mmCIF file of C-alpha atoms in Angstrom:
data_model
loop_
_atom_site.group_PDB
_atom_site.id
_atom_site.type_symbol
_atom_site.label_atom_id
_atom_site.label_comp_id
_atom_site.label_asym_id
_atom_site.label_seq_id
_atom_site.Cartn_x
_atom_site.Cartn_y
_atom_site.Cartn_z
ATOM 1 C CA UNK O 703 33.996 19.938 58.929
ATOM 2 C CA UNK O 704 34.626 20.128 55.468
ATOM 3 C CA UNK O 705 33.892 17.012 53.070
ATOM 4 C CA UNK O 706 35.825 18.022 49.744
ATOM 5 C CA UNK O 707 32.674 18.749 47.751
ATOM 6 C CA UNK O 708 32.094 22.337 46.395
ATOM 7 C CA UNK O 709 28.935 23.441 48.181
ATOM 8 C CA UNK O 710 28.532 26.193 45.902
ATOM 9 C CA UNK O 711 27.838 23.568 42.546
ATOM 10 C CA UNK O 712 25.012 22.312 45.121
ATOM 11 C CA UNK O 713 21.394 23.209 43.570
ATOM 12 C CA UNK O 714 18.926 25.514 44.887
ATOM 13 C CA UNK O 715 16.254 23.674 44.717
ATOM 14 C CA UNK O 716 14.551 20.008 45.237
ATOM 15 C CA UNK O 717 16.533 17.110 43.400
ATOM 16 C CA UNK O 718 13.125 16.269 41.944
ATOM 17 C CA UNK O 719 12.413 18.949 40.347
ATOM 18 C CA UNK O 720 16.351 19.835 39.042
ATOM 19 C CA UNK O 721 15.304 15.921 36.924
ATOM 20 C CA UNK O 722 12.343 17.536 35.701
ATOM 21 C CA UNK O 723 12.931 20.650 34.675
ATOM 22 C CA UNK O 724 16.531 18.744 33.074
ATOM 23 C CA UNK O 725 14.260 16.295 31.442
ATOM 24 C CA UNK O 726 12.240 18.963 30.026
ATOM 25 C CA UNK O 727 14.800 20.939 29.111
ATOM 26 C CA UNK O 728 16.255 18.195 26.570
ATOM 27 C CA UNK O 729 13.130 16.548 25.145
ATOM 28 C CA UNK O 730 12.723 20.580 24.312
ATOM 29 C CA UNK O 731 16.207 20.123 22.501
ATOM 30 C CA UNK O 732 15.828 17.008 20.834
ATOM 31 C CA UNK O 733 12.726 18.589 19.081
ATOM 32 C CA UNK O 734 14.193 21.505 18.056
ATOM 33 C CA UNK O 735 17.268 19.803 16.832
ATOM 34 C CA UNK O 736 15.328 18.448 13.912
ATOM 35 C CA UNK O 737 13.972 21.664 12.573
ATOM 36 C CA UNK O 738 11.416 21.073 9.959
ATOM 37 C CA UNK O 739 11.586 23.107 6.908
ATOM 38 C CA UNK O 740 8.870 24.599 4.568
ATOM 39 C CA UNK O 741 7.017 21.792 3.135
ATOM 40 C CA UNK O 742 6.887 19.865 6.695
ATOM 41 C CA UNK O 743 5.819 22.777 8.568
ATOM 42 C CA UNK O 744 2.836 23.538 5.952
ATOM 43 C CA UNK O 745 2.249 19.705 6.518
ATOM 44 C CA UNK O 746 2.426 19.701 10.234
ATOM 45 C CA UNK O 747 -0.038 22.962 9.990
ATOM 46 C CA UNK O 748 -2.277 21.261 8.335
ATOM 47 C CA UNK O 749 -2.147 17.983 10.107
ATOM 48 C CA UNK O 750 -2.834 19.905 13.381
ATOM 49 C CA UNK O 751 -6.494 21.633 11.665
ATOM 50 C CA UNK O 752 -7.802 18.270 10.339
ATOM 51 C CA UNK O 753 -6.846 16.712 13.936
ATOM 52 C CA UNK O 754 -4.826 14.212 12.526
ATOM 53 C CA UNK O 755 -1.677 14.686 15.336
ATOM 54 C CA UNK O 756 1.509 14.945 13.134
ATOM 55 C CA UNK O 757 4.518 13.175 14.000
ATOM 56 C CA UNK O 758 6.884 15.596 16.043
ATOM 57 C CA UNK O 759 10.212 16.598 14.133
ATOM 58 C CA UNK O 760 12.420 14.335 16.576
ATOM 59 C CA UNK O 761 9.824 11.529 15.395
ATOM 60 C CA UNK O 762 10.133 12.487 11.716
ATOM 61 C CA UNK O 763 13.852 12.766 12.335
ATOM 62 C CA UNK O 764 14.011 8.759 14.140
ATOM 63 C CA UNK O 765 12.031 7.273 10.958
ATOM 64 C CA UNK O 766 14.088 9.245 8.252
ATOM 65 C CA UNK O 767 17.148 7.879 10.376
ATOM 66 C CA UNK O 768 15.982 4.221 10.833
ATOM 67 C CA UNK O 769 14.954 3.848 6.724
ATOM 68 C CA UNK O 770 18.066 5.363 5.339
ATOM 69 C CA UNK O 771 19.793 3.065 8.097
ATOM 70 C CA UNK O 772 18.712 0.203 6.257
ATOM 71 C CA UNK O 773 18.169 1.395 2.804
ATOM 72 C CA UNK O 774 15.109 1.500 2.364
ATOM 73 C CA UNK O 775 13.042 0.886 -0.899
ATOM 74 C CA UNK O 776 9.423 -0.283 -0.235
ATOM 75 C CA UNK O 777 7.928 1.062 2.974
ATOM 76 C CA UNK O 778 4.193 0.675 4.418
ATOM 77 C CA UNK O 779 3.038 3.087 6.330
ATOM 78 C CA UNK O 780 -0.390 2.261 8.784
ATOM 79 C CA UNK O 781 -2.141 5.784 8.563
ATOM 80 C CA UNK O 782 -1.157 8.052 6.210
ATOM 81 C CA UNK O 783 -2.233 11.306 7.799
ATOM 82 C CA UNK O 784 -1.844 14.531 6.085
ATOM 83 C CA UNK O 785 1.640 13.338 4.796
ATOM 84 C CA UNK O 786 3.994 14.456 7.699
ATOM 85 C CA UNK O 787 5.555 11.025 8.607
ATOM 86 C CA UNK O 788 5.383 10.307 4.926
ATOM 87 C CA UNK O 789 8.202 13.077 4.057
ATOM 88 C CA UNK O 790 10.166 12.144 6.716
ATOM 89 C CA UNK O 791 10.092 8.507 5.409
ATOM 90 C CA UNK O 792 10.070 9.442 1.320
ATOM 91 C CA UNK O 793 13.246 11.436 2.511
ATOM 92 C CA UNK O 794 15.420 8.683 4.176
ATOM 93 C CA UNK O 795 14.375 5.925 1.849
ATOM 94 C CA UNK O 796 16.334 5.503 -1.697
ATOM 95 C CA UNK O 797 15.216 7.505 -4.289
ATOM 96 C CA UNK O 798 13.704 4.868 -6.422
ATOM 97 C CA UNK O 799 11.804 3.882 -3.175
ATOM 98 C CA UNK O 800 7.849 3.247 -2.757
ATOM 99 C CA UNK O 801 5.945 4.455 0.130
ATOM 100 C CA UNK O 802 2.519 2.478 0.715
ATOM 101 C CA UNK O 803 0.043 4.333 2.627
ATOM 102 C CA UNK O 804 -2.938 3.010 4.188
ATOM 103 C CA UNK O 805 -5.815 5.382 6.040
ATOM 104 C CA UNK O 806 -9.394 5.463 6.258
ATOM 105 C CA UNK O 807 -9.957 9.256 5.840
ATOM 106 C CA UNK O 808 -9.794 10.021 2.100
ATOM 107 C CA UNK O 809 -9.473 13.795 2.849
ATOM 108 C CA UNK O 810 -6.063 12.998 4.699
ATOM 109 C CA UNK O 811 -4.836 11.734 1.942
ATOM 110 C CA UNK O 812 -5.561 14.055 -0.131
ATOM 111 C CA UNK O 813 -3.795 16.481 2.095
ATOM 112 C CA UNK O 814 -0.959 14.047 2.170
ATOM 113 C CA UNK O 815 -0.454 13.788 -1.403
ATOM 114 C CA UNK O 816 -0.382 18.063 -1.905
ATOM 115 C CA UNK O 817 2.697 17.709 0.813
ATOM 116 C CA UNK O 818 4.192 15.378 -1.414
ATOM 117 C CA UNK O 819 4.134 17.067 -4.188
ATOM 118 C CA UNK O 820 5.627 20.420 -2.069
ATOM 119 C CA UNK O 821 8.283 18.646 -1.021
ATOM 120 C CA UNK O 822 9.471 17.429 -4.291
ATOM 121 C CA UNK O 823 8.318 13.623 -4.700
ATOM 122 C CA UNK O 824 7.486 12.518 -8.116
ATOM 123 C CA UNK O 825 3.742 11.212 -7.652
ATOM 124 C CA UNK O 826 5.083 7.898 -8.333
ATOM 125 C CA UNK O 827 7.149 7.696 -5.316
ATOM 126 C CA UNK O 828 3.751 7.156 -2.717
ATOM 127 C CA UNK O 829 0.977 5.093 -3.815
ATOM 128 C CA UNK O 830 -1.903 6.021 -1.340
ATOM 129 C CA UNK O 831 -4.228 3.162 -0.559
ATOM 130 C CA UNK O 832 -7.589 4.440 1.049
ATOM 131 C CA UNK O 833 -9.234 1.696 3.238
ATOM 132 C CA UNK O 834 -8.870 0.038 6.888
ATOM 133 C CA UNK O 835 -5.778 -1.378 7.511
ATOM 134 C CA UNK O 836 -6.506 -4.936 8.397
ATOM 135 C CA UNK O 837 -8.863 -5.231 5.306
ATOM 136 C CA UNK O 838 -5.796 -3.759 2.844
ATOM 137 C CA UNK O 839 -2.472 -5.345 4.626
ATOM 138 C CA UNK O 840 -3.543 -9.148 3.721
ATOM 139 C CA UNK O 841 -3.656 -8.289 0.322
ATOM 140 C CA UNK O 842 0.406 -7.057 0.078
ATOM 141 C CA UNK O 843 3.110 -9.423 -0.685
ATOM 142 C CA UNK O 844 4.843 -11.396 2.044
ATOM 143 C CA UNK O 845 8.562 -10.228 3.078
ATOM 144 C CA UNK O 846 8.434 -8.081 0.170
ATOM 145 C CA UNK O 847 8.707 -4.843 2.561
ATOM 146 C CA UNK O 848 11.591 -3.403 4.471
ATOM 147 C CA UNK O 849 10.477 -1.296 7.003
ATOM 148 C CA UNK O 850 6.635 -0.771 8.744
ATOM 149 C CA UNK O 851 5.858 2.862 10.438
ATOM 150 C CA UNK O 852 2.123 2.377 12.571
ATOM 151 C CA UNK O 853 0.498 5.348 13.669
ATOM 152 C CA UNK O 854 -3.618 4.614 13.460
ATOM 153 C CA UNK O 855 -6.061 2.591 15.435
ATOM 154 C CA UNK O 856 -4.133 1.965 18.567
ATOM 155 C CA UNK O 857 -6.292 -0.498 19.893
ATOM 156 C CA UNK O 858 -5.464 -2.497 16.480
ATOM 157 C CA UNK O 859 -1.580 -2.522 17.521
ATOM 158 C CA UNK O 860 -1.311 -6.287 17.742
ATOM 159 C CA UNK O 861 -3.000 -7.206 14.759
ATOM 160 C CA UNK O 862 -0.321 -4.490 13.100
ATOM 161 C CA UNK O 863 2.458 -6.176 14.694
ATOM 162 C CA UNK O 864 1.568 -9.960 13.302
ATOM 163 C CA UNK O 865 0.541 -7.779 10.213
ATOM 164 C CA UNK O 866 4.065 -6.543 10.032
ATOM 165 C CA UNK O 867 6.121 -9.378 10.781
ATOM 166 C CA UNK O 868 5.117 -10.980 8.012
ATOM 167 C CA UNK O 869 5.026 -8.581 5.385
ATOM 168 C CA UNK O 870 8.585 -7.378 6.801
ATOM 169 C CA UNK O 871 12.282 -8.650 4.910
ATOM 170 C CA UNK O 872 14.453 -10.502 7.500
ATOM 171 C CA UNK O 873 16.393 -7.243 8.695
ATOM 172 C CA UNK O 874 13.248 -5.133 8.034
ATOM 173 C CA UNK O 875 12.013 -3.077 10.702
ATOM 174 C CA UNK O 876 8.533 -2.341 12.365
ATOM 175 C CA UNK O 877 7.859 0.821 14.049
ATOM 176 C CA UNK O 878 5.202 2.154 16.379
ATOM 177 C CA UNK O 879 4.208 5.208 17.315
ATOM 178 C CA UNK O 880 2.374 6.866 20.402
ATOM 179 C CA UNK O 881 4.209 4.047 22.625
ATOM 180 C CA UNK O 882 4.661 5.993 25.863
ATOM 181 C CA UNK O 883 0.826 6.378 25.794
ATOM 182 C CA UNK O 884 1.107 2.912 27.813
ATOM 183 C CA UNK O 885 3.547 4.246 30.418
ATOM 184 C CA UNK O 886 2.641 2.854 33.221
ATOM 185 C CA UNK O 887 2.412 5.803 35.174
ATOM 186 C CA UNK O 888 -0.892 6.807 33.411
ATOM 187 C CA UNK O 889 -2.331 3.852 35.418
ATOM 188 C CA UNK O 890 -3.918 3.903 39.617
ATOM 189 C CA UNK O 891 -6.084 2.076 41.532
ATOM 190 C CA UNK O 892 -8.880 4.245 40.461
ATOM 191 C CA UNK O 893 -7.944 4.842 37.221
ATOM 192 C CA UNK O 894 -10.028 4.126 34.475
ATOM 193 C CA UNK O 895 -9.635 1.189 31.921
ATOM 194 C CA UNK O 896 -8.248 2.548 28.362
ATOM 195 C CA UNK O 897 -8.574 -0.145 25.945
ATOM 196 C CA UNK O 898 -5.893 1.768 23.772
ATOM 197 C CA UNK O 899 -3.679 1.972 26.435
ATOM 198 C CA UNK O 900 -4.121 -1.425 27.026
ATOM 199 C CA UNK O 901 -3.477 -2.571 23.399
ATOM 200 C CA UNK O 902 -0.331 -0.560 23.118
ATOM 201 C CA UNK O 903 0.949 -2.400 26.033
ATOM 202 C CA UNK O 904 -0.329 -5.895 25.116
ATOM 203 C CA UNK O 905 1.974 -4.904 21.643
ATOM 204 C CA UNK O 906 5.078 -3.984 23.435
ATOM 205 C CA UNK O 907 4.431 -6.859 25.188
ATOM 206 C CA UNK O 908 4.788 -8.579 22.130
ATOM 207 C CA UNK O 909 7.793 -6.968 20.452
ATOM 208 C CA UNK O 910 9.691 -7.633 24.021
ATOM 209 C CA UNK O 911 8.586 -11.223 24.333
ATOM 210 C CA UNK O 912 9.099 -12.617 20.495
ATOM 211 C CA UNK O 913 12.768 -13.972 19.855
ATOM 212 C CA UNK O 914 12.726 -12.842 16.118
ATOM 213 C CA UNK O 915 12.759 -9.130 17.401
ATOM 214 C CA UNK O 916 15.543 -6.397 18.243
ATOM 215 C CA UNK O 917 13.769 -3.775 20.230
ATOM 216 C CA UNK O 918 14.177 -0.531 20.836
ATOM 217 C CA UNK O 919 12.087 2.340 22.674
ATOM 218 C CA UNK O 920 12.872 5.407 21.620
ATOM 219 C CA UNK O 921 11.418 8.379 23.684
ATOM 220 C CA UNK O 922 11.021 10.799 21.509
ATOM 221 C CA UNK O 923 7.658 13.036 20.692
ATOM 222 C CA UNK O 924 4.924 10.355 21.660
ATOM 223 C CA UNK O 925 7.749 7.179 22.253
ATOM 224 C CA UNK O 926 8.409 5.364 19.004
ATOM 225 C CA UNK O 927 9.140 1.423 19.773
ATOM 226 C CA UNK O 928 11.254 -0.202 16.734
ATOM 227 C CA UNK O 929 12.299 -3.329 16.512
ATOM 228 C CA UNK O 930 14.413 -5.353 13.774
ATOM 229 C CA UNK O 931 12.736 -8.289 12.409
ATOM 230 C CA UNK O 932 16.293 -10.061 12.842
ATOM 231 C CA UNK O 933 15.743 -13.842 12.523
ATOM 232 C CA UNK O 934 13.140 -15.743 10.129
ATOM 233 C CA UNK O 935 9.767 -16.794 11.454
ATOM 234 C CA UNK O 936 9.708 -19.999 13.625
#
């Protein structure tokens, strides 16, 4: 008995693994939609030697995005890397915009600052601040920033986000990165306790929860979660 549907569209093999292998198939996309030229690629190169895990292009691609989005001029970034994330950001802020940089590995930033410069940026467009990033953020100017990009210390993520909220303009934007690290997923019964994991979480947590926040979680490269500071502070 026939019901209508044409068998021959049916797939050859388990419905679990035609999601998969679909899944895969466009994450693969996504990346290579964003194609990095020259001076990212040297960057990402280099990030990948020193061990400092680049951003991916679709990453790069989601934080040039969200700062031209909202025009950005004055952006802190928490890690600075070897200066991957920091092109991507340079290159969707304005052009008169500043890009504050905060990492603990003076060698990073050194690399960071030679990507710069090969990808065009005056050397007054970044101003590199080398220290740890909950002894430097107190000491920047409240809501005097319009967008926040976090990729360091992940089991510092909630001190980033209260960090962040109030150094962020009302419509600014805070940004993590490396937030499907806390899928649950990566969790069992026998699993063992990961106190990064855990602080990643206990920040989404926090984004989700607080009613001055528009979030978003965006899965691309390691899962970025954004979120629009969208109401003043109670």
């Amino acid at each position: 008995m026939c019901d209508g549907r044409d068998r021959r569209s049916s797939p050859s093999h388990a419905p679990g693994e035609a999601v998969i292998a679909s899944r895969d198939d466009t994450l693969a996309y996504i990346e290579q939609y964003a194609a990095e030229d020259d001076p990212l690629a040297s960057a990402r190169r280099v990030g990948l030697r020193a061990d400092s895990r680049p951003v991916s292009p679709a990453s790069g691609a989601a934080l040039r995005f969200l700062a031209a989005a909202i025009a950005a001029r004055a952006v802190v970034e928490i890690g600075t890397g070897c200066g991957s994330s920091g092109i991507w950001l340079l290159r969707g802020m304005r052009p008169d915009g500043i890009l504050t940089s905060v990492d603990v590995e003076p060698e990073y930033q050194e690399h960071a600052r030679d990507a710069y410069q090969s990808a065009g940026f005056a050397a007054n467009r970044a101003r590199l601040i080398h220290g740890r990033a909950l002894d430097v953020l107190p000491r920047l100017t409240d809501g005097a920033y319009d967008m926040v990009f976090i990729d360091a210390a992940k089991g510092e993520y909630p001190d980033y986000l209260q960090e962040s909220l109030r150094l962020l303009r009302r419509g600014g934007i805070v940004v993590f990165n490396n937030a499907l690290e806390a899928h649950p997923h990566s969790d069992g019964p026998l699993a063992l306790s990961d106190p990064d994991s855990a602080a990643i979480r206990e920040a989404g947590r926090l984004v989700r929860e607080d009613d001055r926040l528009t979030p978003l979680l965006l899965p691309v490269g390691d899962g970025l979660l954004a979120a629009i500071r969208s109401d003043e502070a109670r």
